[in-house]
Amino acid sequence: MKRKPYLSGAILAIIILCCLLAKVIAPFGSSEMDPAAVSMAPNAGHIFGTDAMGRDLFSMLLYGGRASIYIGLMAAAVSTVIAVVYGAVSGMAGRIADSMMMGFAELIMSVPSILLILFLQAIWGNPSATSIALAIGLTGWMNMAKVVRSEVRQIGKSDYILAAKTMGADFGYILKKHLLPNFISSIMYMVVTAIGQAMITESTLSFLGLGLPLTTVSWGSLMSMSESVLLSNCWWLIVIPGTILVITLVCITQLGEYIRRGNNRMHSNL
Amino acid sequence: MSKLWKGRIEYAAMMLARMVVLMLLLSIIIFVIADKCPGDPLKSYYGDGVERLSIEERQAAEARLGLDQPLPTRYGKWVKNFIRGDLGLSYKYKQPVSEVIGRMWTNTLILGGLAYVLTFGLAVWLGKFCALHEDSPADRVICKIGVISGNIPAFFMALLLILIFSVNLRVLPAGGAYSYGMSGSIADRLYHLVLPVTVLVLEHLWYYAYMIRNKLVEETRQDYVLLCKAEGMPRKTIISKSCMRNIMPSLLVMMAVSVPHILGGTYVVETVFSYPGLGTLSFESAMYKDYNMLMALCMITGLVMLVFNMMAKVINEFIDPRMQYEKTAEEVAGYEA
């Protein structure tokens, strides 16, 4: 039996709640500078320390979490919708159309997704949290679409779908009523992991200076000041946001792992 | 010629045709997207001097680089040159693209290859160990550590390692592929590879180790394991001789599909460590609108990806002919990422 991930769920809930209530909890504003407290190590006044501009790291983390979590959820939602529709269409299509559609998915996967996101960002101009979430979602649906497609392929020829078709049901109806309930359990795990993946991508992009503009704080953009950190050895500016990010990601993975199908209950013969 | 061979040749021809079509599509997509991106390719050629060019000089420069022609003409020209093996001129390096890539690709190959071998070597060992001690404290601890290490973003792990080993302990270099004037020394190169390879391995290791562990754990539920045990075969031998052999097909597929993954992983790592390789190069070319370079790099990664995907498929179908046309390689390996 798998244990329910109470601890992960609780930690995740606390982190999300804190970020949502940032206005109440945060001791300072997200861009409030204090010239008297520049690059201070964690202390009583600033429990996570301050950066080179005298901003309170704890407050920035709370506000930044909003952007990071929003991007994670939004990107996962975008890629899930695309994957479900694309995969279902491909799964129901004939062999040639199916092969072409999967080929196209493979093609997009063959370009490193960071490059694709870079292009999308450049075309859209002025990056915002939503545009980044869209770009990440648009470049991350292929694996899920493959799973959806193979599941649909297995059930697409069933009699009840044929019956629904004979009675004049359109594709949307079949997808919603017959296909989705069948494959939802096998992609749930991927949906949850997609949230974490999107957060990793966002932080990587922001770190490389390709993500959110510096004025928008996120966990990733907090770590993009790394150069100065390495020079001045202000470890807390990197280690604390990173640790919070990793804790969140681990909790998300644990939840996903719990949702994952196929509990191994049989006894080992070894 | 037997019917079987005829079928196989036809099948191979079909796969090849599909690959050519896909590569062509890829080149069109990248070409159009790169063109639509705002930015000035002349800037990567002339640097900041581009602002001082007069309109006539500008037009002359554009004509010289062939940038004044409409998109389809430029694309047609690119394809014609590509077939002849001419990849064009890099605007930023002002050298033929093939020369710049020729200097860099071995660096990426060494980094990626080393990480690949280490990842799978360790993954098999760890997977076996965890399956052998399933649900023991050691297994649980390794699983927990693995989940954490797999969730640390590559750039963050790289930063942490640089902070510890380069900034504070000063034992390892923070970047580059070799010290100045030491490009020939293997020891110096290895010394510079320690941190990037560590990051790459830690980043991918658990993913594969966990998969191998789960496959093996599933395998130990089979009846033949009981038989082996009844015959008095040691547990270790059952795992490494019988069970490993049974999961070999999915392991091979996994290894084929993982090549592009690890290649993609080198991109971020190279950038963080400013390691001169294809990853750093593609970022540069995308940022500075170095079209010819970008096209060449995208074609290379695309080709690697397609070839290894195809290999995975062929391995599968060779081992289990039922797989033909039915499943993609990843599904067979239980590969979900």
XYZ file of C-alpha atoms in Angstrom:
607
model
C 0.000 0.000 0.000
C 1.141 3.472 -0.780
C 0.892 5.998 1.959
C -1.003 9.158 1.268
C 1.409 12.075 0.821
C 0.122 14.094 3.766
C 3.423 15.806 4.458
C 3.978 16.903 0.856
C 0.416 18.112 0.589
C 0.669 20.077 3.806
C 3.973 21.732 2.860
C 2.651 22.595 -0.574
C -0.535 24.041 0.918
C 1.477 26.167 3.329
C 3.726 27.499 0.564
C 0.804 28.324 -1.715
C -1.166 29.920 1.097
C 1.793 32.065 2.138
C 2.260 33.265 -1.433
C -1.416 34.075 -1.828
C -1.400 36.003 1.430
C 1.856 37.737 0.571
C 0.320 41.141 1.181
C -0.559 40.177 4.764
C 2.528 38.181 5.654
C 5.342 39.992 3.888
C 7.107 42.408 6.241
C 8.233 44.601 3.323
C 6.989 45.452 -0.165
C 8.282 43.378 -3.080
C 10.439 46.223 -4.379
C 10.924 48.176 -1.191
C 14.596 49.093 -0.907
C 16.385 49.774 2.318
C 19.726 51.484 1.672
C 20.748 50.860 5.268
C 20.526 47.099 4.834
C 22.381 46.129 1.663
C 23.523 42.538 1.089
C 22.796 41.518 4.637
C 23.041 37.881 5.631
C 19.924 36.375 7.230
C 19.278 38.077 10.582
C 16.428 38.941 12.922
C 15.169 41.921 10.902
C 15.396 40.206 7.537
C 15.005 36.508 8.217
C 16.259 35.507 4.748
C 18.655 38.435 4.331
C 18.638 41.207 1.738
C 20.031 41.619 -1.772
C 22.456 44.168 -3.199
C 19.662 46.735 -3.491
C 18.528 46.269 0.084
C 15.352 44.400 -0.775
C 14.053 41.879 1.745
C 14.483 38.362 0.338
C 11.648 36.862 2.379
C 9.124 39.351 1.003
C 10.428 38.912 -2.538
C 10.076 35.144 -2.196
C 6.454 35.466 -1.134
C 5.595 37.754 -4.029
C 7.765 35.801 -6.456
C 6.023 32.565 -5.582
C 2.817 33.944 -7.038
C 4.388 34.359 -10.466
C 6.148 30.977 -10.324
C 3.089 29.009 -9.227
C 0.834 30.875 -11.647
C 3.199 30.092 -14.529
C 3.410 26.446 -13.498
C -0.369 25.985 -13.341
C -1.091 28.011 -16.461
C 1.558 26.277 -18.583
C 0.386 22.849 -17.439
C -3.198 23.770 -18.297
C -2.227 24.989 -21.767
C -0.178 21.928 -22.608
C -2.822 19.569 -21.210
C -5.548 21.070 -23.384
C -3.357 20.919 -26.491
C -2.177 17.388 -25.697
C -5.701 16.066 -25.110
C -7.142 17.532 -28.301
C -4.106 16.780 -30.495
C -3.634 13.283 -29.115
C -7.314 12.419 -29.450
C -7.516 13.703 -33.021
C -4.354 11.823 -33.933
C -5.596 8.670 -32.237
C -8.917 8.716 -34.063
C -7.407 9.641 -37.448
C -6.364 7.225 -40.161
C -2.878 5.738 -40.265
C -1.326 8.280 -42.631
C -2.752 11.342 -40.884
C -1.797 9.794 -37.552
C 1.772 9.187 -38.689
C 2.055 12.744 -39.971
C 0.664 14.230 -36.782
C 2.980 12.210 -34.581
C 5.826 13.110 -36.908
C 5.048 16.771 -36.393
C 5.054 16.289 -32.617
C 8.415 14.543 -32.896
C 9.660 17.445 -34.975
C 8.814 20.019 -32.350
C 10.465 17.842 -29.748
C 13.634 17.737 -31.808
C 14.293 21.437 -31.265
C 15.465 22.104 -27.712
C 12.390 23.603 -26.065
C 14.376 26.474 -24.575
C 15.216 27.660 -28.096
C 11.572 27.439 -29.166
C 10.464 29.414 -26.130
C 13.126 31.982 -26.920
C 11.688 32.408 -30.422
C 8.105 32.643 -29.227
C 9.074 35.241 -26.655
C 10.946 37.265 -29.248
C 7.992 37.221 -31.636
C 5.483 38.265 -28.983
C 7.687 40.933 -27.454
C 7.364 42.349 -23.920
C 7.368 39.212 -21.782
C 4.839 38.815 -18.997
C 3.976 35.913 -16.724
C 1.113 34.911 -19.012
C 3.154 35.040 -22.207
C 5.870 32.901 -20.643
C 3.305 30.405 -19.383
C 1.828 30.235 -22.888
C 5.236 29.746 -24.474
C 6.147 26.978 -22.028
C 2.752 25.334 -22.500
C 2.993 25.525 -26.288
C 6.345 23.727 -26.284
C 5.621 21.052 -23.695
C 2.593 19.061 -24.814
C 4.225 16.442 -27.061
C 4.911 13.638 -24.611
C 1.452 13.860 -23.115
C -0.108 13.911 -26.579
C 1.718 10.674 -27.385
C 0.247 8.966 -24.334
C -3.240 10.291 -25.093
C -2.919 9.109 -28.676
C -1.931 5.542 -27.748
C -4.737 5.321 -25.180
C -7.267 6.647 -27.686
C -5.961 4.241 -30.289
C -6.763 1.338 -28.001
C -10.328 2.413 -27.268
C -11.125 4.304 -30.457
C -12.363 1.212 -32.262
C -14.699 0.117 -29.467
C -18.334 -0.566 -30.179
C -19.669 2.133 -27.912
C -17.735 4.795 -29.787
C -18.990 3.426 -33.076
C -22.499 3.522 -31.617
C -22.058 7.123 -30.539
C -20.779 8.000 -34.000
C -23.708 6.259 -35.682
C -26.085 8.302 -33.608
C -24.451 11.431 -34.934
C -22.276 12.466 -32.009
C -19.626 14.985 -32.992
C -15.953 14.706 -32.065
C -16.208 17.035 -29.086
C -18.984 14.959 -27.561
C -17.135 11.672 -28.026
C -13.958 13.178 -26.609
C -15.734 14.489 -23.546
C -18.090 11.595 -22.834
C -16.164 8.531 -23.975
C -12.480 9.179 -24.520
C -11.568 11.551 -21.702
C -12.892 9.391 -18.844
C -10.848 6.503 -20.218
C -7.453 8.145 -20.452
C -7.708 10.783 -17.754
C -6.164 8.523 -15.120
C -3.125 7.774 -17.249
C -2.333 11.428 -17.926
C -3.149 12.794 -14.472
C 0.364 11.972 -13.341
C 1.825 13.756 -16.340
C -0.353 16.803 -15.746
C 0.941 17.127 -12.196
C 4.541 16.651 -13.286
C 3.998 19.218 -16.032
C 3.353 21.849 -13.357
C 6.752 21.162 -11.804
C 8.458 20.968 -15.183
C 7.008 24.332 -16.184
C 8.296 25.864 -12.970
C 11.755 24.477 -13.666
C 11.649 25.849 -17.212
C 10.514 29.254 -16.000
C 13.299 29.466 -13.466
C 15.872 28.326 -16.028
C 14.673 30.928 -18.517
C 14.656 33.700 -15.951
C 18.062 32.593 -14.777
C 19.435 32.847 -18.303
C 17.901 36.311 -18.523
C 15.375 35.201 -21.130
C 12.327 35.031 -18.918
C 10.407 37.596 -16.976
C 11.569 41.213 -17.043
C 13.613 42.129 -13.997
C 10.743 44.165 -12.607
C 8.586 41.065 -12.208
C 9.800 38.971 -9.315
C 9.666 35.182 -9.537
C 11.702 32.433 -7.906
C 13.627 32.067 -11.121
C 14.361 35.747 -11.612
C 15.518 35.965 -7.990
C 18.268 33.542 -8.889
C 19.267 35.414 -12.023
C 21.428 37.733 -9.941
C 23.801 34.824 -9.551
C 26.809 36.562 -11.102
C 26.991 39.161 -8.388
C 26.347 36.439 -5.851
C 29.307 34.412 -7.009
C 31.519 37.483 -6.872
C 30.385 38.697 -3.467
C 29.695 35.252 -2.007
C 26.186 36.199 -0.825
C 25.147 32.549 -0.818
C 21.703 33.168 0.661
C 20.485 34.966 -2.460
C 20.869 31.748 -4.438
C 20.502 29.013 -1.878
C 17.284 30.161 -0.202
C 15.129 30.792 -3.318
C 16.528 27.629 -4.867
C 15.742 25.554 -1.801
C 12.172 26.840 -1.663
C 11.774 26.046 -5.353
C 13.178 22.531 -4.900
C 10.959 21.858 -1.865
C 7.907 22.887 -3.869
C 8.975 20.718 -6.803
C 9.617 17.682 -4.605
C 6.159 18.053 -3.027
C 4.560 18.274 -6.462
C 6.458 15.177 -7.604
C 5.347 13.260 -4.530
C 1.727 14.145 -5.212
C 2.148 13.094 -8.836
C 3.778 9.839 -7.790
C 0.765 9.111 -5.583
C -1.670 9.748 -8.412
C 0.330 7.550 -10.760
C -1.521 4.450 -11.774
C -0.520 0.870 -11.069
C 0.109 0.286 -7.403
C 2.315 -2.716 -7.007
C 0.492 -4.809 -4.474
C 1.724 -8.232 -5.497
C 4.283 -9.956 -3.375
C 7.870 -10.189 -4.519
C 9.050 -13.662 -5.433
C 12.636 -12.769 -4.790
C 15.489 -11.902 -53.018
C 13.173 -13.265 -50.389
C 9.869 -11.612 -49.586
C 11.049 -10.834 -46.082
C 13.992 -8.809 -47.313
C 11.860 -6.977 -49.805
C 9.509 -5.976 -47.031
C 12.372 -4.817 -44.892
C 13.908 -2.715 -47.634
C 10.552 -1.157 -48.370
C 10.117 -0.412 -44.705
C 13.577 1.148 -44.442
C 12.879 3.265 -47.526
C 9.650 4.458 -45.977
C 11.355 5.424 -42.737
C 14.039 7.258 -44.659
C 11.499 9.128 -46.746
C 9.626 10.128 -43.618
C 12.836 11.409 -42.104
C 13.690 13.497 -45.153
C 10.206 15.021 -45.180
C 10.404 15.800 -41.482
C 13.846 17.388 -41.806
C 12.589 19.541 -44.681
C 9.598 20.629 -42.607
C 11.864 21.389 -39.677
C 14.120 23.566 -41.815
C 11.112 25.529 -43.141
C 9.687 26.059 -39.660
C 12.989 27.262 -38.196
C 13.682 29.456 -41.210
C 10.314 31.185 -41.019
C 10.345 31.562 -37.238
C 13.871 32.944 -37.219
C 12.881 35.435 -39.895
C 9.780 36.566 -37.990
C 11.776 37.255 -34.829
C 12.573 40.915 -34.302
C 16.272 41.745 -34.366
C 18.935 42.729 -36.790
C 21.254 40.093 -38.253
C 23.571 42.876 -39.421
C 24.155 43.720 -35.791
C 25.756 40.366 -35.153
C 27.993 40.975 -38.165
C 29.060 44.544 -37.480
C 28.476 44.703 -33.739
C 27.435 48.107 -32.441
C 28.953 49.712 -35.542
C 25.733 48.878 -37.318
C 24.172 52.107 -36.047
C 26.799 54.190 -37.791
C 26.171 52.672 -41.212
C 24.537 54.958 -43.753
C 21.468 53.737 -45.601
C 23.485 52.975 -48.733
C 26.147 51.081 -46.814
C 23.425 49.176 -45.043
C 21.743 48.187 -48.270
C 25.068 47.155 -49.756
C 25.826 44.997 -46.723
C 22.405 43.385 -46.873
C 22.848 42.653 -50.557
C 26.275 41.152 -49.912
C 24.889 38.795 -47.262
C 21.838 38.082 -49.395
C 19.478 39.464 -46.792
C 17.616 41.751 -49.205
C 15.921 38.933 -51.087
C 12.436 37.680 -50.199
C 12.086 34.753 -47.806
C 11.308 31.962 -50.321
C 14.324 32.890 -52.475
C 16.623 32.874 -49.454
C 15.231 29.548 -48.316
C 15.649 28.039 -51.770
C 19.239 29.200 -51.830
C 19.867 27.790 -48.365
C 18.511 24.373 -49.355
C 20.601 24.340 -52.531
C 23.754 25.162 -50.603
C 22.873 22.713 -47.828
C 22.613 19.845 -50.304
C 26.019 20.781 -51.670
C 27.354 20.684 -48.110
C 27.803 24.445 -47.834
C 26.279 25.683 -44.574
C 26.969 29.345 -45.246
C 28.759 32.009 -43.277
C 28.312 32.703 -39.596
C 27.568 36.405 -39.209
C 28.993 36.570 -35.744
C 32.207 34.620 -36.259
C 32.636 35.719 -39.879
C 33.762 32.198 -40.688
C 32.038 29.323 -42.453
C 29.504 27.725 -40.096
C 30.985 24.294 -40.675
C 34.359 25.528 -39.405
C 32.930 26.966 -36.180
C 30.832 23.877 -35.524
C 33.794 21.689 -36.419
C 35.769 23.350 -33.615
C 32.991 22.991 -31.060
C 31.178 19.727 -31.628
C 33.822 17.506 -30.080
C 33.505 19.465 -26.828
C 29.791 18.720 -26.655
C 30.358 15.128 -27.673
C 32.913 14.614 -24.892
C 30.693 16.254 -22.287
C 27.506 14.499 -23.389
C 29.181 11.158 -24.045
C 30.890 11.048 -20.672
C 27.671 12.033 -18.901
C 25.746 9.437 -20.886
C 28.067 6.562 -20.063
C 28.257 7.507 -16.394
C 24.491 8.039 -16.129
C 23.618 4.631 -17.482
C 26.436 2.812 -15.745
C 25.363 4.213 -12.402
C 21.643 3.922 -13.179
C 21.913 0.180 -13.851
C 23.957 -0.335 -10.697
C 21.627 1.746 -8.535
C 18.507 0.220 -10.047
C 19.795 -3.279 -9.365
C 20.795 -2.389 -5.830
C 17.409 -0.844 -5.032
C 15.477 -3.738 -6.578
C 17.576 -6.227 -4.627
C 16.855 -4.412 -1.374
C 13.305 -3.423 -2.208
C 11.554 -1.523 0.583
C 14.589 -1.738 2.848
C 15.686 1.476 4.598
C 18.549 1.810 2.100
C 16.148 1.622 -0.827
C 13.846 4.194 0.733
C 16.667 6.604 1.513
C 18.053 6.298 -2.010
C 14.583 6.876 -3.455
C 14.124 10.011 -1.367
C 17.543 11.402 -2.268
C 16.907 10.533 -5.887
C 13.605 12.402 -6.012
C 15.271 15.458 -4.524
C 18.276 15.412 -6.845
C 16.017 14.898 -9.845
C 13.998 17.958 -8.897
C 16.886 20.360 -8.549
C 16.972 22.494 -11.704
C 20.235 21.958 -13.582
C 21.318 25.567 -13.389
C 20.700 25.675 -9.652
C 22.748 22.550 -9.061
C 25.492 24.004 -11.239
C 25.449 27.233 -9.225
C 25.578 25.368 -5.927
C 28.530 23.295 -7.082
C 30.335 26.386 -8.377
C 29.634 28.154 -5.101
C 31.014 25.247 -3.072
C 33.884 23.932 -5.153
C 35.042 26.968 -7.097
C 34.257 29.990 -4.974
C 34.720 28.636 -1.479
C 36.982 25.596 -1.716
C 38.775 26.769 -4.878
C 39.498 23.227 -6.007
C 37.673 23.106 -9.335
C 37.341 25.589 -12.204
C 34.019 27.408 -12.544
C 33.840 27.277 -16.316
C 35.426 26.817 -19.697
C 36.712 23.656 -21.335
C 40.445 24.111 -20.699
C 42.888 26.562 -19.182
C 44.502 29.113 -21.446
C 47.021 27.444 -23.730
C 46.298 23.984 -22.389
C 43.766 22.852 -24.977
C 45.852 19.795 -25.803
C 46.186 18.507 -22.263
C 43.744 15.695 -21.496
C 44.206 16.037 -17.731
C 43.316 19.719 -17.873
C 40.237 19.028 -19.945
C 39.063 16.323 -17.549
C 39.651 18.716 -14.685
C 37.304 21.199 -16.328
C 34.767 18.502 -17.093
C 34.256 17.360 -13.496
C 31.579 19.878 -12.529
C 29.550 19.952 -15.785
C 29.502 16.165 -15.993
C 28.492 15.883 -12.328
C 25.567 18.209 -12.896
C 24.434 16.342 -15.996
C 24.708 12.938 -14.342
C 22.913 13.960 -11.143
C 20.226 15.605 -13.230
C 19.401 12.502 -15.263
C 20.600 9.636 -13.097
C 17.578 9.168 -10.890
C 15.094 9.276 -13.703
C 16.671 6.248 -15.333
C 17.701 4.459 -12.141
C 14.138 4.692 -10.851
C 12.791 3.345 -14.094
C 15.208 0.409 -14.032
C 14.377 -0.220 -10.384
C 10.644 -0.281 -11.085
C 11.052 -2.548 -14.086
C 13.140 -4.953 -12.020
C 10.695 -4.841 -9.113
C 7.899 -5.694 -11.532
C 10.020 -8.481 -12.926
C 10.575 -10.068 -9.501
C 6.810 -10.710 -9.339
C 7.119 -13.196 -12.178
C 6.885 -16.912 -11.611
C 10.258 -17.775 -13.072
C 11.899 -15.910 -10.218
C 10.299 -18.357 -7.823
C 11.620 -21.235 -9.894
C 15.145 -19.819 -9.915
C 14.928 -19.365 -6.178
C 13.713 -22.912 -5.676
C 16.705 -24.094 -7.655
C 18.891 -22.317 -5.136
C 20.173 -19.526 -7.320
C 21.452 -16.596 -5.259
C 19.227 -13.493 -5.281
C 21.934 -11.383 -6.816
C 22.363 -13.787 -9.719
C 18.619 -13.915 -10.365
C 18.490 -10.130 -10.612
C 21.579 -9.599 -12.716
C 21.287 -12.673 -14.944
C 17.601 -13.373 -15.455
C 15.717 -10.206 -14.625
C 18.207 -7.873 -16.285
C 18.015 -9.931 -19.447
C 14.250 -9.649 -19.452
C 14.174 -5.889 -19.104
C 16.951 -5.476 -21.687
C 14.572 -4.541 -24.548
C 13.013 -1.661 -22.680
C 16.412 -0.644 -21.338
C 17.856 -0.467 -24.858
C 14.939 1.617 -26.053
C 15.320 3.875 -23.050
C 18.988 4.337 -23.857
C 18.208 5.288 -27.438
C 15.483 7.761 -26.526
C 17.594 9.314 -23.789
C 20.312 10.494 -26.188
C 18.429 13.610 -27.299
C 17.374 14.225 -23.702
C 20.929 14.287 -22.446
C 21.961 16.326 -25.477
C 19.286 18.864 -24.584
C 20.542 18.815 -21.014
C 24.047 19.767 -22.105
C 22.632 23.025 -23.509
C 21.768 24.571 -20.164
C 24.844 23.143 -18.454
C 27.132 24.456 -21.184
C 25.632 27.899 -20.864
C 26.036 28.032 -17.081
C 29.628 26.823 -17.221
C 30.348 28.870 -20.367
C 31.651 25.670 -21.872
C 32.402 26.151 -25.567
C 30.034 23.684 -27.225
C 27.008 23.447 -29.453
C 24.645 24.511 -26.660
C 26.374 27.801 -25.996
C 26.603 28.266 -29.729
C 22.874 27.801 -30.321
C 21.950 30.255 -27.593
C 24.311 32.791 -29.083
C 23.013 32.261 -32.592
C 19.383 32.562 -31.482
C 20.092 35.724 -29.510
C 22.223 37.385 -32.192
C 20.183 36.286 -35.189
C 23.046 34.335 -36.690
C 20.699 32.601 -39.147
C 23.055 30.234 -40.896
C 24.521 29.029 -37.620
C 21.094 28.586 -36.077
C 19.808 26.609 -39.055
C 22.821 24.312 -39.035
C 22.543 23.657 -35.294
C 18.813 22.989 -35.438
C 19.363 20.586 -38.300
C 22.013 18.729 -36.318
C 19.921 18.366 -33.156
C 16.856 17.506 -35.219
C 18.741 14.819 -37.090
C 20.182 13.307 -33.901
C 16.740 13.264 -32.355
C 15.036 11.667 -35.345
C 17.782 9.088 -35.864
C 17.720 7.944 -32.267
C 13.924 7.858 -32.160
C 14.023 5.725 -35.257
C 16.671 3.488 -33.740
C 14.493 2.971 -30.680
C 11.623 2.015 -32.935
C 13.729 -0.415 -34.954
C 15.194 -2.062 -31.842
C 11.670 -2.545 -30.596
C 10.347 -4.023 -33.757
C 13.380 -6.248 -34.074
C 12.854 -7.635 -30.592
C 9.088 -7.779 -30.821
C 7.607 -7.686 -34.333
C 4.141 -7.054 -32.886
C 5.252 -3.513 -32.155
C 5.301 -2.591 -35.814
C 3.252 0.558 -36.418
C 1.442 0.039 -33.179
C 3.294 1.846 -30.454
C 5.891 4.510 -30.357
C 9.148 3.569 -28.773
C 8.633 5.601 -25.637
C 5.418 3.898 -24.714
C 7.083 0.516 -24.795
C 9.808 1.643 -22.473
C 7.204 3.204 -20.237
C 8.891 6.463 -20.954
C 6.887 9.370 -19.691
C 8.528 12.677 -19.145
